[in-house]
XYZ file of C-alpha atoms in Angstrom:
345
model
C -28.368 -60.567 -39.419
C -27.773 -60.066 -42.996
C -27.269 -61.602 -46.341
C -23.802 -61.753 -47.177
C -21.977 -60.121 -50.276
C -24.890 -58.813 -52.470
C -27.968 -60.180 -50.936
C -29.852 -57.780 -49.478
C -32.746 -58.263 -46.982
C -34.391 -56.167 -44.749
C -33.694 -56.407 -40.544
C -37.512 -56.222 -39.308
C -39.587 -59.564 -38.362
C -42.842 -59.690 -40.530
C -46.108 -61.380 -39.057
C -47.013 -64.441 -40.114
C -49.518 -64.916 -42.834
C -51.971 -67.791 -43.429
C -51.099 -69.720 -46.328
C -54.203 -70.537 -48.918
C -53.966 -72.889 -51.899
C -53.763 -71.375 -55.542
C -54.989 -73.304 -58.405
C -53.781 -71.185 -61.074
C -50.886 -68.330 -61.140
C -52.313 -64.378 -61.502
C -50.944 -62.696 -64.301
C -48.106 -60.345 -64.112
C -48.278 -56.430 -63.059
C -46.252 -54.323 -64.394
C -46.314 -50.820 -62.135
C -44.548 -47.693 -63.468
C -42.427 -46.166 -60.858
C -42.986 -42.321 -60.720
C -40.041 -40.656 -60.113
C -37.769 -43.601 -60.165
C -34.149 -42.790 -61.154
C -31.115 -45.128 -60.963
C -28.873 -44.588 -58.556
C -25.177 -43.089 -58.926
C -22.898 -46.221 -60.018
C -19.799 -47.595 -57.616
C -16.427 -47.359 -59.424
C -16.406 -49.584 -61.992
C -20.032 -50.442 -61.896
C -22.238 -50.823 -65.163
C -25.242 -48.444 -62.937
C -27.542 -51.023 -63.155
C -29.977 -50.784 -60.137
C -33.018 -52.675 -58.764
C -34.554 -53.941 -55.916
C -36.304 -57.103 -54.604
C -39.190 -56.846 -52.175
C -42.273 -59.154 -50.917
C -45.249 -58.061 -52.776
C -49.141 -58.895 -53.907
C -50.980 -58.908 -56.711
C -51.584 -55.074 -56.198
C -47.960 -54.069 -55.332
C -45.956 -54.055 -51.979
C -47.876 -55.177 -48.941
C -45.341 -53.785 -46.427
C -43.921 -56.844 -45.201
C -40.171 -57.232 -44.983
C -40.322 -61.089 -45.457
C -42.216 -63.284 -46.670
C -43.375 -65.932 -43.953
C -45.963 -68.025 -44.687
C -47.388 -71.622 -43.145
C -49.152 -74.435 -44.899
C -49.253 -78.342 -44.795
C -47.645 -80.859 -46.382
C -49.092 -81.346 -49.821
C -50.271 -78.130 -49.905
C -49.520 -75.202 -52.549
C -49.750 -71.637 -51.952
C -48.315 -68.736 -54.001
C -47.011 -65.097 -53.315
C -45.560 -62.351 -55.387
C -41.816 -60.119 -55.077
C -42.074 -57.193 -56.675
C -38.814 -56.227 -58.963
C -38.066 -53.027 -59.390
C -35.842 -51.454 -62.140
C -34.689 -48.339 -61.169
C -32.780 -47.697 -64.658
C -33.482 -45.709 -67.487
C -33.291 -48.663 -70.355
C -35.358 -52.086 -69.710
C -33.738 -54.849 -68.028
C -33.666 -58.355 -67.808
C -33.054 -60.369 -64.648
C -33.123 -64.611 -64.363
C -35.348 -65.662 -61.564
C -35.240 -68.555 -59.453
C -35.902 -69.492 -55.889
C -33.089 -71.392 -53.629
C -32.406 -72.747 -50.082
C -30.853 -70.093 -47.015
C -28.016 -71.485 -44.822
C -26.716 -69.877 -41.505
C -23.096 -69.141 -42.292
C -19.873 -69.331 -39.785
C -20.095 -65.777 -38.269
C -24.199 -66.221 -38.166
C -25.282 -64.479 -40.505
C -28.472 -65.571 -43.118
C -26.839 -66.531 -46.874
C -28.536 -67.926 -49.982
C -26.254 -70.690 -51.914
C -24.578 -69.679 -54.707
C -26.291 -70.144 -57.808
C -23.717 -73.462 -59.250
C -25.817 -74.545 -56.547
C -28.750 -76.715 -56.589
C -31.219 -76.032 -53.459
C -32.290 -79.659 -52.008
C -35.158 -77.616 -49.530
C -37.357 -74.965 -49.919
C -35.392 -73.544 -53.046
C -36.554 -76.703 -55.297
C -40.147 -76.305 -54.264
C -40.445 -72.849 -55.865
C -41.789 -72.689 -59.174
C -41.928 -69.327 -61.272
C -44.192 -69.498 -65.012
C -40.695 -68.520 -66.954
C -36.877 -67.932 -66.096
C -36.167 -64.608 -66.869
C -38.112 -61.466 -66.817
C -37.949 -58.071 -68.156
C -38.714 -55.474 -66.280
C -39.402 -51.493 -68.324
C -37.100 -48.709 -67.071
C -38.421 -47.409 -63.806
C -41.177 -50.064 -63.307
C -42.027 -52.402 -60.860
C -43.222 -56.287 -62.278
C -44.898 -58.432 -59.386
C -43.724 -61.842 -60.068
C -46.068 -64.519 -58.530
C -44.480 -67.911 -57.667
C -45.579 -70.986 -55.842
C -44.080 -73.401 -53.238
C -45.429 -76.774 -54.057
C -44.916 -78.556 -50.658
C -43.957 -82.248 -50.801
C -46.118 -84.595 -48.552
C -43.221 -85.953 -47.158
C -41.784 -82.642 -45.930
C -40.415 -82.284 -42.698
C -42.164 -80.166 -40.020
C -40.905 -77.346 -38.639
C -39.242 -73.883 -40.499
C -37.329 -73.656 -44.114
C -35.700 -70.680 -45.153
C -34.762 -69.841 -48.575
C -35.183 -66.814 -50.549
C -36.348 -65.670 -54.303
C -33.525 -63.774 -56.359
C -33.167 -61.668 -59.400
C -30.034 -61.591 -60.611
C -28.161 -60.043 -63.518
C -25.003 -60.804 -65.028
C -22.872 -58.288 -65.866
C -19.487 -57.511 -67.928
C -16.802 -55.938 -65.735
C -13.171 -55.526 -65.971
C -11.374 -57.158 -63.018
C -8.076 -56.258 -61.304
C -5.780 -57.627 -63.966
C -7.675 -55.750 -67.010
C -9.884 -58.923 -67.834
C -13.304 -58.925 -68.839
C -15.593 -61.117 -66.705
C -18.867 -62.018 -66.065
C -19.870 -61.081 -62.494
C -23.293 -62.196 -61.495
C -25.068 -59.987 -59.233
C -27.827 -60.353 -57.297
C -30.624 -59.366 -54.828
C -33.276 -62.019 -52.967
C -36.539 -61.590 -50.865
C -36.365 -63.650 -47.829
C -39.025 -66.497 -47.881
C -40.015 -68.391 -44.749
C -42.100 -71.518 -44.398
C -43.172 -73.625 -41.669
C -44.648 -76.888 -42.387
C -47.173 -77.828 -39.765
C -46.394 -80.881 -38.062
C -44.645 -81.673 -34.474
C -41.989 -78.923 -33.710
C -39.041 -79.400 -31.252
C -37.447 -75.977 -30.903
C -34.088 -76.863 -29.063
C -30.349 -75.375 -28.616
C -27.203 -76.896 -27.714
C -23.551 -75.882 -26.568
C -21.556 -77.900 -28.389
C -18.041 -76.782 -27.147
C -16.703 -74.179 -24.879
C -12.980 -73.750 -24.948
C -10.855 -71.226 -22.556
C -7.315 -69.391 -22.836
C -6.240 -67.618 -20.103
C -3.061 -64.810 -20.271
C -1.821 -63.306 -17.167
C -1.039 -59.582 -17.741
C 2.731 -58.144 -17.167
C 1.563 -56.459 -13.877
C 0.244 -59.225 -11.185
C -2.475 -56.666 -9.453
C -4.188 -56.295 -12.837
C -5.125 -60.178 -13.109
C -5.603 -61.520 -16.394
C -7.631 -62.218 -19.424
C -9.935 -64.857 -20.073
C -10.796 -66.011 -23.676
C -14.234 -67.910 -23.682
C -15.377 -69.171 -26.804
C -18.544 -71.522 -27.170
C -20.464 -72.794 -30.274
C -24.331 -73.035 -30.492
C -26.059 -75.274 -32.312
C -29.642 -75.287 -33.120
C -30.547 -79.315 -32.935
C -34.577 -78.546 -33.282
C -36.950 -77.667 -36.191
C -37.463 -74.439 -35.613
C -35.662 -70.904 -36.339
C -33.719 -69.412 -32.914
C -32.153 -66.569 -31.388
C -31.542 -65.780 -27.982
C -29.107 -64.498 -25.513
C -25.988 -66.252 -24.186
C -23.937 -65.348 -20.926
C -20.415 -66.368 -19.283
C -19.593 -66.280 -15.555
C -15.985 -66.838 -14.223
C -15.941 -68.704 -11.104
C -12.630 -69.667 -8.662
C -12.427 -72.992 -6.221
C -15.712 -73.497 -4.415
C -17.642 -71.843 -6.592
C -15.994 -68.076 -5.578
C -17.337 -65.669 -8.567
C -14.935 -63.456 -10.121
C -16.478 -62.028 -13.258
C -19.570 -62.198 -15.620
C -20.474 -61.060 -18.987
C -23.583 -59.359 -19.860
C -25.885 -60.730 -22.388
C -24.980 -61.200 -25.721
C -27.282 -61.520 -28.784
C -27.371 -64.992 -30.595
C -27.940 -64.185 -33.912
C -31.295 -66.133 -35.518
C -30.056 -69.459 -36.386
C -31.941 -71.568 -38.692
C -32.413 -75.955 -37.994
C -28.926 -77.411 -38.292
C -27.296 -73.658 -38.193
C -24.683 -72.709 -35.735
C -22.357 -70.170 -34.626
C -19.461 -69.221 -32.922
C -19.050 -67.002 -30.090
C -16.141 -65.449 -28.094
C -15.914 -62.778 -24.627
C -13.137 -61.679 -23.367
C -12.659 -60.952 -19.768
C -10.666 -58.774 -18.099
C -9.225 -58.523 -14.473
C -9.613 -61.976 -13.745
C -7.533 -63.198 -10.707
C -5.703 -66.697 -11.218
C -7.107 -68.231 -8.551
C -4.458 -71.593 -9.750
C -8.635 -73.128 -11.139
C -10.843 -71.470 -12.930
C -13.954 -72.459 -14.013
C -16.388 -70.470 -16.994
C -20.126 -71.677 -16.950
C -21.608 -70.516 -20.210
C -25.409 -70.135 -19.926
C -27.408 -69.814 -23.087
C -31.369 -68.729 -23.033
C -32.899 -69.717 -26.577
C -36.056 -68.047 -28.441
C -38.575 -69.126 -30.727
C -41.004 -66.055 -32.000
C -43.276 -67.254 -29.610
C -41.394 -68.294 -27.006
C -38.658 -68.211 -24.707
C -36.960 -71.489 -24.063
C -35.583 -72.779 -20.924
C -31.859 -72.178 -20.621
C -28.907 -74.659 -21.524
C -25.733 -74.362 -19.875
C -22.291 -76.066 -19.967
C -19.122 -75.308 -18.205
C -15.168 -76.376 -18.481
C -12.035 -75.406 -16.521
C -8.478 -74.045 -17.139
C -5.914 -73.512 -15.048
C -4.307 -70.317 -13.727
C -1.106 -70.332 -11.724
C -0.712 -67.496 -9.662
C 3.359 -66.973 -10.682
C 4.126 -63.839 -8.613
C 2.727 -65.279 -6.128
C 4.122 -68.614 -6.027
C 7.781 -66.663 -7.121
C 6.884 -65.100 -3.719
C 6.088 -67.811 -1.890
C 8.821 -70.189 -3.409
C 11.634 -67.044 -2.952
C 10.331 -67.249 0.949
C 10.888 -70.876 1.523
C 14.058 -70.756 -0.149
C 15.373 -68.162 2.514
C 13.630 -69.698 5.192
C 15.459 -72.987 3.944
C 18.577 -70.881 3.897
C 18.512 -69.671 7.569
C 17.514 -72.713 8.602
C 20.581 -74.607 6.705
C 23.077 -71.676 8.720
C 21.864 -72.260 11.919
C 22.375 -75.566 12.166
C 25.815 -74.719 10.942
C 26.432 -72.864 13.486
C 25.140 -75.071 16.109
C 27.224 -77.724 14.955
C 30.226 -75.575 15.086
C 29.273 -74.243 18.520
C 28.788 -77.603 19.880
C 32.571 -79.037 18.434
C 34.151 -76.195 20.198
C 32.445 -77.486 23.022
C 34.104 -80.651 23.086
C 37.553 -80.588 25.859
C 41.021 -81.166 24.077
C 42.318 -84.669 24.485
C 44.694 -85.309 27.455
């Protein structure tokens, strides 16, 4: 799991922290970086580098996200730590928004002509922009106010620092392209959690292959939703069965990536060798898991159907000669029995 285009987050599962309420924000730290040096610039890249990480008052506390619980009505506050890793001062905007689970699974941040509706609108930072001295680190402390009327169960959103930048595109134009980098923020808002997965759809394609002894391949593609309150991943797994339940293939587990409430994703195996069997059946059977859990399974199954062709070609070129020799010989009976028959006197 990853933030797409230029979010970047780290892979790794932090613990989770008690949350404790703030009353006032700690002032800022700026932290010299020694030995801090900017990084080589892509092609057509201004070379401006930084980097976005959860953080304290004293620097980075080695989590990779920041996870937190609390109560509704409750405020708590935690740093990121922005690192400039330039030779000339810089100065990034600031804001927290709301994460989404996009198509293909993966964690994203909305845009930022985006206004956040969750998580993202109940950060609060003291200004909008900060600069940050060449190769220093500034811990930023912010606060998540949460409403009493907030939902229980997990939000995801994240903290960013962006820049904006002036860059020449394909067509020789300048433009402004906004870059940016978040910290990961998790919060779960105490209150009754229902952690639950569904299959929404599971839809099959089968395709003989040119040479009957090799079978076929089966296309299975289901969708997973995540209908509770609570973050999932888990593992989901297909089996290929034939009339009265006859098994003729199964997958081995594959990852579902960490959805987040309301997220879902698509998934698609393909099996090979399978025998048309003129019905086949795929059972798709997906285990779901909190982070500290394991969830019992959900399953759902549909049906496509196969024809054997060679064989029925076979078959149907058999009866068609047995039909044939059958057809002749009663020919030939008839004519045997007409020359049977004594001339008339």
């Amino acid at each position: 799991m990853f933030v797409r285009g230029l979010l970047a987050a780290a892979l790794a599962v932090a613990p989770i922290f008690a949350a404790a309420p703030v009353s006032a924000a700690p002032a800022l730290a700026a932290v010299p970086v020694p030995g801090a040096a900017p990084a080589l610039a892509a092609p057509g890249d201004t070379g401006v580098r930084w980097s976005v990480q959860p953080s304290s008052a004293k620097g980075p506390d080695g989590r990779d996200f920041i996870i937190r619980r609390a109560n509704p009505g409750q405020r708590i506050t935690d740093y990121v730590g922005i690192t400039n890793l330039t030779t000339k001062p810089q100065t990034f905007s600031v804001y927290g928004t709301d994460a989404y689970t996009t198509d293909d699974g993966s964690f994203a941040l909305l845009a930022a002509a985006q206004q956040p509706t969750d998580i993202g609108s109940w950060i609060g930072l003291g200004a909008k922009q900060y600069t940050v001295p060449a190769n220093t680190r500034l811990d930023v402390p912010f606060s998540v106010t949460i409403p009493d009327n907030a939902t229980p169960g997990d939000h995801a959103g994240g903290v960013i620092a962006s820049i904006a930048e002036e860059q020449v595109d394909a067509n020789g134009q300048k433009v402004l392209v906004d870059r940016r980098i978040a910290a990961r923020v998790y919060l779960t808002v105490a209150g009754a959690v229902t952690p639950s997965m569904k299959i929404d759809t599971v839809r099959l394609e089968y395709h003989q292959a040119a040479n009957p002894a090799d079978g076929g391949t089966m296309s299975v593609s289901y969708l997973v939703r995540n209908t509770g309150n609570l973050r999932l991943s888990g593992s989901g797994a297909v089996r290929v069965n034939g009339p009265f339940g006859w098994g003729l293939a199964r997958t081995d587990a594959m990852e579902i990536p960490e959805l987040l409430p309301g997220g879902s994703v698509t998934i698609t195996e393909k099996i090979t060798g399978v025998q048309p069997t003129v019905r086949l059946a795929a059972e798709v059977s997906v285990v779901p898991a909190s982070f500290d859990e394991q969830l019992p399974a959900v399953s759902r199954s549909t049906g496509v159907w196969a024809w054997p062709w060679a064989l029925v070609a076979l078959l149907g070129a058999a009866l068609l000669y047995l039909i044939v020799r059958l057809v002749r010989r009663k020919v030939r009976s008839r004519r045997a029995r007409g020359a049977e028959v004594p001339a008339a006197q």
